Tab-separated table of C-alpha atoms in Angstrom:
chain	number	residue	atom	x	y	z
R	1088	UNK	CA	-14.610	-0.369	-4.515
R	1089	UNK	CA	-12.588	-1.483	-1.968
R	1090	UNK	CA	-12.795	-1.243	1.811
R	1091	UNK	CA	-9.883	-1.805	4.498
R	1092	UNK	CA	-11.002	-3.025	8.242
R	1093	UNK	CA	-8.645	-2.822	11.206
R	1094	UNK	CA	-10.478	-4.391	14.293
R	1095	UNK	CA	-9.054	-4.015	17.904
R	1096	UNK	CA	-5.888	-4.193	16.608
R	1097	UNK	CA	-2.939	-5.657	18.836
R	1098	UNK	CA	0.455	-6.275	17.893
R	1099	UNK	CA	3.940	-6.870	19.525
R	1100	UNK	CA	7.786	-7.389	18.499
R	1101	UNK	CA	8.023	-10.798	17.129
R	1102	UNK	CA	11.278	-11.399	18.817
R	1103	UNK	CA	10.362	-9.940	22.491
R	1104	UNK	CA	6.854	-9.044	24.400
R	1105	UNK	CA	7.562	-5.209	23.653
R	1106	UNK	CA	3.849	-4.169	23.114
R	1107	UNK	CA	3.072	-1.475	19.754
R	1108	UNK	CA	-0.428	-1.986	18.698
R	1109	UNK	CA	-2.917	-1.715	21.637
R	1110	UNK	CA	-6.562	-1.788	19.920
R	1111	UNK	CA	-6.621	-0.048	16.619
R	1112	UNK	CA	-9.810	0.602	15.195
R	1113	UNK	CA	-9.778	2.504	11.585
R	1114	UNK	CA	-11.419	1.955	8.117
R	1115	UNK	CA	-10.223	3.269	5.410
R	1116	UNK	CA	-12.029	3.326	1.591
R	1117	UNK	CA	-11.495	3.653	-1.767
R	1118	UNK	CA	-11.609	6.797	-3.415
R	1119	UNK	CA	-10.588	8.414	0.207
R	1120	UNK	CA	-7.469	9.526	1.584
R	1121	UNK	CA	-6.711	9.140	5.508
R	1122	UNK	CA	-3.614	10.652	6.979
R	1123	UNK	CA	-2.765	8.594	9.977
R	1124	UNK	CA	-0.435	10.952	12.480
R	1125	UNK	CA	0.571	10.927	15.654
R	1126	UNK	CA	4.406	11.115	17.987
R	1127	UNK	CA	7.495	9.161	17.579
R	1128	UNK	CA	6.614	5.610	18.623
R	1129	UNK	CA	3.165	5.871	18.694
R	1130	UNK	CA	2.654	2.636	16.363
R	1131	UNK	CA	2.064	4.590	13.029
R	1132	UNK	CA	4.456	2.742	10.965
R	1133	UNK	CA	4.034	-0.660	12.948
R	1134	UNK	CA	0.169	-0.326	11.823
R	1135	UNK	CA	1.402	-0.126	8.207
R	1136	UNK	CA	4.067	-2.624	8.314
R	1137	UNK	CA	1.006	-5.265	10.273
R	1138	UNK	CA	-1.770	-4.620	7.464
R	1139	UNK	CA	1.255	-5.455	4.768
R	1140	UNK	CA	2.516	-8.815	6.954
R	1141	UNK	CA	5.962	-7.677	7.875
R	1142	UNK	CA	7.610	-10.486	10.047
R	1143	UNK	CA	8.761	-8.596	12.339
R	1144	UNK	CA	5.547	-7.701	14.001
R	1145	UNK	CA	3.199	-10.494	15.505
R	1146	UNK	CA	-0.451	-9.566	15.762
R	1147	UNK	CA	-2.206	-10.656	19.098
R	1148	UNK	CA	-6.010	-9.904	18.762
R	1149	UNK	CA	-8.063	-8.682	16.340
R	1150	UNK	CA	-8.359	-8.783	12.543
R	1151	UNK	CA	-7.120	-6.907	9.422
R	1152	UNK	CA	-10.686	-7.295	6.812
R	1153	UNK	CA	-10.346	-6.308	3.036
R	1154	UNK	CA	-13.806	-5.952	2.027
R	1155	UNK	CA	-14.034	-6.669	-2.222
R	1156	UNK	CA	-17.299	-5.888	-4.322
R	1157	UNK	CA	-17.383	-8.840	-6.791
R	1158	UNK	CA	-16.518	-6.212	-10.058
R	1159	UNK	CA	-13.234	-5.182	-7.944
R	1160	UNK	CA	-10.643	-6.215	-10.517
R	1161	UNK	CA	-12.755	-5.927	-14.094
R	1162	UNK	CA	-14.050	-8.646	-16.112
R	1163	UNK	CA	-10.982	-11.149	-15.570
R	1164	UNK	CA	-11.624	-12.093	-11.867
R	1165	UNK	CA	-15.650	-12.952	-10.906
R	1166	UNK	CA	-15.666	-12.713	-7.141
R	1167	UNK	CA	-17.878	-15.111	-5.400
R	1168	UNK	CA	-19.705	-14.217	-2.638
R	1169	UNK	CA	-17.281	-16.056	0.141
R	1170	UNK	CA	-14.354	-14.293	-1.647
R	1171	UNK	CA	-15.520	-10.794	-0.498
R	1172	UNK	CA	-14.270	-10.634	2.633
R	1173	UNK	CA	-10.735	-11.528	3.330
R	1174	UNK	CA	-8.769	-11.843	6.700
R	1175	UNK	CA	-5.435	-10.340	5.790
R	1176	UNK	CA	-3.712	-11.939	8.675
R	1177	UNK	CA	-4.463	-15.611	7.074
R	1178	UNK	CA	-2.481	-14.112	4.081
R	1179	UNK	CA	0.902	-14.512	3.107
R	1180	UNK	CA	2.678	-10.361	2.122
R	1181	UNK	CA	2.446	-11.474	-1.400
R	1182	UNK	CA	-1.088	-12.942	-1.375
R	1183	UNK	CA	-2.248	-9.610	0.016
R	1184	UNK	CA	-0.466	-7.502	-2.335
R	1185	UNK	CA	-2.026	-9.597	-4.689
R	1186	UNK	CA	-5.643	-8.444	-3.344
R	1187	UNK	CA	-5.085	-4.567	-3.422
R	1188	UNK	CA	-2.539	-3.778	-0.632
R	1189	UNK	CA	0.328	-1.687	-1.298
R	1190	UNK	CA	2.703	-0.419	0.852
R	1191	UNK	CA	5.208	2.437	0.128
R	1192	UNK	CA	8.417	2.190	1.842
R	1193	UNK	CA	10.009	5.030	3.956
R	1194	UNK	CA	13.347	3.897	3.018
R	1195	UNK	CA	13.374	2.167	-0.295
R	1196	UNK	CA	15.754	-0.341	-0.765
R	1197	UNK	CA	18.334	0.271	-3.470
R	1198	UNK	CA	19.120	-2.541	-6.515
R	1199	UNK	CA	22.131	-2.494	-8.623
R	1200	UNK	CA	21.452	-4.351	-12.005
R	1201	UNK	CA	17.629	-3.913	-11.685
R	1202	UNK	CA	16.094	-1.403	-13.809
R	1203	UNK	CA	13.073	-0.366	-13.088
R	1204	UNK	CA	11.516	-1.111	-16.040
R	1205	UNK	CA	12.391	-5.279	-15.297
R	1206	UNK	CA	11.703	-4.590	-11.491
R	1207	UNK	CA	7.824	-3.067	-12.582
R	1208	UNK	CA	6.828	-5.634	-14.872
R	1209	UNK	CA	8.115	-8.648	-13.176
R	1210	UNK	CA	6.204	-6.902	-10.171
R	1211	UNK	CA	2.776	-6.613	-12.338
R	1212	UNK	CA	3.050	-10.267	-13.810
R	1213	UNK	CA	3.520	-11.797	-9.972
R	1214	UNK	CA	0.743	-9.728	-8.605
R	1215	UNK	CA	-1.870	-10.961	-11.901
R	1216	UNK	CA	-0.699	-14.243	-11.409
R	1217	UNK	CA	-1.223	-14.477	-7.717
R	1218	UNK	CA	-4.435	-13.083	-8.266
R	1219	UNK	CA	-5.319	-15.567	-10.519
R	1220	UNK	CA	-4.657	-18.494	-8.109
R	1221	UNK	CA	-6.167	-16.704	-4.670
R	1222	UNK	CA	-9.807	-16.572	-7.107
R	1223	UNK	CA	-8.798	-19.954	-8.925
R	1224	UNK	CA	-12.041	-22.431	-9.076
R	1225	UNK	CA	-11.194	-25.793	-6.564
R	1226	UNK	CA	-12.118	-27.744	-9.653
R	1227	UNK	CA	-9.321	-25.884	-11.678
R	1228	UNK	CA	-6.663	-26.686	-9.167
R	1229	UNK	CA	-7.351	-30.306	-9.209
R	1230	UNK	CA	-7.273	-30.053	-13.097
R	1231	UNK	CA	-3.751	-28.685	-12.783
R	1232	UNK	CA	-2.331	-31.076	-10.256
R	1233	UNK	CA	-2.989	-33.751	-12.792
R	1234	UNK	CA	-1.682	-31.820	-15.793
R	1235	UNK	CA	1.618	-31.717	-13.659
R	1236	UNK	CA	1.524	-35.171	-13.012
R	1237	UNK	CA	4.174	-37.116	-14.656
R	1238	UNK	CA	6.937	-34.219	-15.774
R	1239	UNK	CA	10.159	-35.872	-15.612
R	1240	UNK	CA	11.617	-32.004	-15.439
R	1241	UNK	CA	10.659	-28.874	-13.830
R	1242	UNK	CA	8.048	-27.323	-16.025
R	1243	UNK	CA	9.801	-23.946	-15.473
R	1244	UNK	CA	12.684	-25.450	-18.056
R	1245	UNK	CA	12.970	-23.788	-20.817
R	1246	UNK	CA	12.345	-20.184	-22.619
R	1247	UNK	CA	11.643	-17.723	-20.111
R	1248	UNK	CA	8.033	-16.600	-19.423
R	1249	UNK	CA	7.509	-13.758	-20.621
R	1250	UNK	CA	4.327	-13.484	-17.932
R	1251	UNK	CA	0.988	-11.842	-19.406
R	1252	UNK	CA	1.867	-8.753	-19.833
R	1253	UNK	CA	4.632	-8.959	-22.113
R	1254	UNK	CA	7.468	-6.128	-23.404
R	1255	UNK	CA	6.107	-4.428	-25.751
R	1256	UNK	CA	2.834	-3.726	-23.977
R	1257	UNK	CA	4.050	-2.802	-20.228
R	1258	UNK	CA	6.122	-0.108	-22.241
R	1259	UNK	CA	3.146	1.213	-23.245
R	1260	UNK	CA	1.633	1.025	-19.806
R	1261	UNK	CA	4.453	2.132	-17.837
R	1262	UNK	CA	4.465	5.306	-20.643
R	1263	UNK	CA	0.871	6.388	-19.604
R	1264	UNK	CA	1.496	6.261	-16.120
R	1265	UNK	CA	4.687	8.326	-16.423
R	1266	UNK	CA	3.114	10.624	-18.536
R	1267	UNK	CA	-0.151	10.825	-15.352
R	1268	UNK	CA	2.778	11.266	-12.690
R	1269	UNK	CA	4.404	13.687	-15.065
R	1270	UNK	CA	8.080	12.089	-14.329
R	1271	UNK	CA	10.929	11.941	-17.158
R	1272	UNK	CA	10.656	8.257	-18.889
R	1273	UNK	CA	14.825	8.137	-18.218
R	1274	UNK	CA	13.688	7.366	-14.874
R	1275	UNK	CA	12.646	4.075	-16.089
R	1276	UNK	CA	15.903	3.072	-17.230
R	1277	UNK	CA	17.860	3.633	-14.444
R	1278	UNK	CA	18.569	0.676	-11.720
R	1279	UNK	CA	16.177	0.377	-8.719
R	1280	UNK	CA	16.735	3.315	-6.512
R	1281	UNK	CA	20.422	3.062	-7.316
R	1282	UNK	CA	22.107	6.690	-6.690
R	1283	UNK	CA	18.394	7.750	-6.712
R	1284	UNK	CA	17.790	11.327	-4.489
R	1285	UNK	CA	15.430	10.880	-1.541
R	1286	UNK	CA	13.228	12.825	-3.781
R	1287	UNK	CA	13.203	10.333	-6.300
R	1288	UNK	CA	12.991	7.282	-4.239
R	1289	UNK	CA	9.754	8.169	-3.005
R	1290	UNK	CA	8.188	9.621	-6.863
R	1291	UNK	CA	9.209	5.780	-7.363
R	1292	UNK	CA	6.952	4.355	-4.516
R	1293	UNK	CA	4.030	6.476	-5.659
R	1294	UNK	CA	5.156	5.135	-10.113
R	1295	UNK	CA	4.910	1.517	-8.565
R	1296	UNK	CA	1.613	2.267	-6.704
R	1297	UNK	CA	0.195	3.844	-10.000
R	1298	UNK	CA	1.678	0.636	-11.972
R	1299	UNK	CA	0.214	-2.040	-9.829
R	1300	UNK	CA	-3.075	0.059	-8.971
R	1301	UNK	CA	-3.750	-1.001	-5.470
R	1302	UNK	CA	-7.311	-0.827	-4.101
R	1303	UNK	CA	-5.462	0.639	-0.672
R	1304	UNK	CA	-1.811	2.181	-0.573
R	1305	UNK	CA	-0.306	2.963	2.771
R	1306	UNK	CA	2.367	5.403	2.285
R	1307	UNK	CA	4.986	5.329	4.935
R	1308	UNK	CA	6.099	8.650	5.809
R	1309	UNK	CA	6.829	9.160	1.993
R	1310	UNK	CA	6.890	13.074	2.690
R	1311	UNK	CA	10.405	12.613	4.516
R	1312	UNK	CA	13.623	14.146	3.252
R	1313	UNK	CA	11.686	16.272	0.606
R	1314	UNK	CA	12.249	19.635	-0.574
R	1315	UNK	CA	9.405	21.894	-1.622
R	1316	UNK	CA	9.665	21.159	-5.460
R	1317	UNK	CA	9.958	17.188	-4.473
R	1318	UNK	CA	6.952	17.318	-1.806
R	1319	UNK	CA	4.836	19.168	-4.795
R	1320	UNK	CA	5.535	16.384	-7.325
R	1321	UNK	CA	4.895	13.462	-5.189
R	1322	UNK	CA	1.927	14.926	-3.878
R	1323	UNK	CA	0.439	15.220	-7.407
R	1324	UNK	CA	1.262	11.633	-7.776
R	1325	UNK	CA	-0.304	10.799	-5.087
R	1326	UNK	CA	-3.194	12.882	-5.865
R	1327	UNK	CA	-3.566	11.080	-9.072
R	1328	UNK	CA	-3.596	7.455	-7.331
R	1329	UNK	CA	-7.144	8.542	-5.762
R	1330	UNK	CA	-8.448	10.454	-8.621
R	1331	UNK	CA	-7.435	8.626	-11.653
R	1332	UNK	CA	-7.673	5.076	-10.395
R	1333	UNK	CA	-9.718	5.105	-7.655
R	1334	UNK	CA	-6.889	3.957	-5.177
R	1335	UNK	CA	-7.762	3.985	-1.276
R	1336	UNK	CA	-4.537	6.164	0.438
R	1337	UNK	CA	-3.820	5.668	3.884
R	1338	UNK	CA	-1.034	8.605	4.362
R	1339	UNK	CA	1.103	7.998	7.460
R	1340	UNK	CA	2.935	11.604	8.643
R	1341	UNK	CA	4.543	13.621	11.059
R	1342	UNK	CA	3.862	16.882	9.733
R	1343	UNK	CA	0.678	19.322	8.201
R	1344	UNK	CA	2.928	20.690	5.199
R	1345	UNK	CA	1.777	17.661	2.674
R	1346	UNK	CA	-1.389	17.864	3.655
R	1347	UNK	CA	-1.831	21.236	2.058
R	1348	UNK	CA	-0.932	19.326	-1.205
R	1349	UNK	CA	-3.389	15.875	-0.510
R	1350	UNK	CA	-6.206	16.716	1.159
R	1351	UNK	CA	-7.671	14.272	3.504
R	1352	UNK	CA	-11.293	13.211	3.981
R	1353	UNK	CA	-10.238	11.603	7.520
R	1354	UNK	CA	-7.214	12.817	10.121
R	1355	UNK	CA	-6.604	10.061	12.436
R	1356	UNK	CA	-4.618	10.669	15.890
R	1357	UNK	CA	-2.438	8.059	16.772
R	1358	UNK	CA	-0.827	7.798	20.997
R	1359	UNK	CA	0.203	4.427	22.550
R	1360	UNK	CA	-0.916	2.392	19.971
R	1361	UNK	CA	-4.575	3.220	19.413
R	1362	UNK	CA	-6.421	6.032	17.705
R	1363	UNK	CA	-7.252	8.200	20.187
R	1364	UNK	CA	-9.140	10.893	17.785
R	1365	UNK	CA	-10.534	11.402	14.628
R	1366	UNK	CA	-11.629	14.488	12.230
R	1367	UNK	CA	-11.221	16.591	9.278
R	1368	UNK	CA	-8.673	18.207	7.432
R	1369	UNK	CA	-8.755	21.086	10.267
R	1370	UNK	CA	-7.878	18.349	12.882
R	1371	UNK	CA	-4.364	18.290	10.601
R	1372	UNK	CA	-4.209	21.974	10.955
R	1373	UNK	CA	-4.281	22.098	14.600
R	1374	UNK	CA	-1.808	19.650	15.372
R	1375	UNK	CA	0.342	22.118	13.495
R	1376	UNK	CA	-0.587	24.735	15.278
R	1377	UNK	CA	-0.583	22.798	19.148
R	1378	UNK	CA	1.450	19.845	18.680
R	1379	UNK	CA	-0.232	16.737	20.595
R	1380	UNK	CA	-0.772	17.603	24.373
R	1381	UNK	CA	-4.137	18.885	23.697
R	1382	UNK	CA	-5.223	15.400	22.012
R	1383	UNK	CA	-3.687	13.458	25.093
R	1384	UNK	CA	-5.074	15.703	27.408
R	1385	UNK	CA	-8.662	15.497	25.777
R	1386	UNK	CA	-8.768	11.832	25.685
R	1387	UNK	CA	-7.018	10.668	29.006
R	1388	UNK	CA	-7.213	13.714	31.126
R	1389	UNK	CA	-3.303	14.409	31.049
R	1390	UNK	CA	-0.615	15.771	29.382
């Protein structure tokens, strides 16, 4: 179990003094699922982009917390007590993928000459490794230094490393999870979003979610551009990220219509860069029905 803090959140443009983030306050847990809404340029995606460490965005006060319980990753990793609680923003974007954060891209980049297959397991191996060295004994890391000491050559010379998880067992993996996302396994073999519907760019956010099983996904607006038969199948997947493996969801959206598909525990609000209310599915269902006014109104007396 896995718990995400944002505390009085502030962020700006890295390049400029243009203001987003202006005190965000949310939580979100495993197990749950939290759609974050809110207008155009309210900060939704700049929150998501801030807990993952996208350059672009330069945080100002506050703190991004990922609170671990010491069995969070199995029997591999034993989680001291100083290693529960971890300041995101002292993290590097890998470091914290390493520790349970995923984030799903609205726009997925496209790869020629990548399949997906090579791009998932390479992704698995660097995550477990990274792990490895964030929960890595002091003691250890001295014993290493001196094991490198004296290598005339790079110790990455050589046969390739075939990582932990090798071949012949991530096939096996990546066949499960296909088989719990109920997508064709021909996806697999095709190159990284290349010529890939919008559809099917976003099934692949939620396959790598279910690959590298995040303690918290934040999924950026990955109900954009779909059709009805598309919005049904991604919303299983995502469905199956909380129920099958435990995975946190923080669902960013514009719009009520995948909602009927994930259910939320929590519907967050978001206007100028702050969460100005919080509820139930039903709070979902009546920004459908009145748009935002009413929330603005409610909360600072205006329209």
């Amino acid at each position: 179990m896995a718990r995400l803090e944002l505390n009085n959140l502030h962020a700006e443009v890295a390049e400029g003094d243009e203001t987003i983030l202006e005190g965000v306050n949310l939580e979100v847990q495993s197990d749950e699922i939290h759609a974050l809404m809110g207008p155009n340029g309210s900060g939704k995606s700049t929150t998501a982009k801030v807990i993952a460490g996208h350059p672009a965005y330069e945080v100002t006060e506050g703190d991004v917390l990922l609170h671990l319980e010491d069995d969070e990753f199995g029997e591999n990793i034993e989680i001291d007590e100083d290693q529960r609680t971890w300041n995101l923003l002292d993290l590097e974007p890998n470091e914290r993928a390493a520790l349970g954060i995923f984030l799903g891209f609205q726009y997925p980049a496209e790869i020629e000459g990548v399949t997906m297959t090579n791009f998932l397991r390479t992704a698995l191996n660097a995550k477990i490794e990274e792990r490895e060295e964030l929960f890595e004994d002091e003691e250890d890391d001295e014993s290493d230094a001196a094991d490198d000491e004296g290598f005339e050559s790079s110790p990455m010379e050589g046969p390739a490393d075939e990582g932990e998880i090798g071949v012949a067992e991530f096939q096996q993996i990546l066949q499960e999870k296909m088989e719990q996302l109920e997508m064709d396994e021909k996806f697999a073999q095709r190159y990284l979003n290349a010529g890939f519907s919008g559809g099917e760019k976003k099934q692949n956010e939620v396959l790598q979610a279910a690959i590298l099983e995040p303690s918290i996904a934040v999924l950026d607006e990955i109900d954009s551009g779909l059709d009805i038969d598309r919005l049904q199948d991604v919303s299983n997947g995502i469905n199956a990220l909380r129920d099958e493996q435990g995975t946190g969801v923080l669902q960013i959206t514009h719009y009520q219509r995948i909602l009927d598909y994930v259910e939320p525990d929590h519907v967050h609000v978001m206007l100028d860069g702050q969460i100005a209310k919080s509820g139930g599915p039903e709070l979902a269902e009546k920004l459908e029905d009145k748009g935002y006014d009413w929330v603005r109104e409610e909360v600072y007396g205006t329209a």
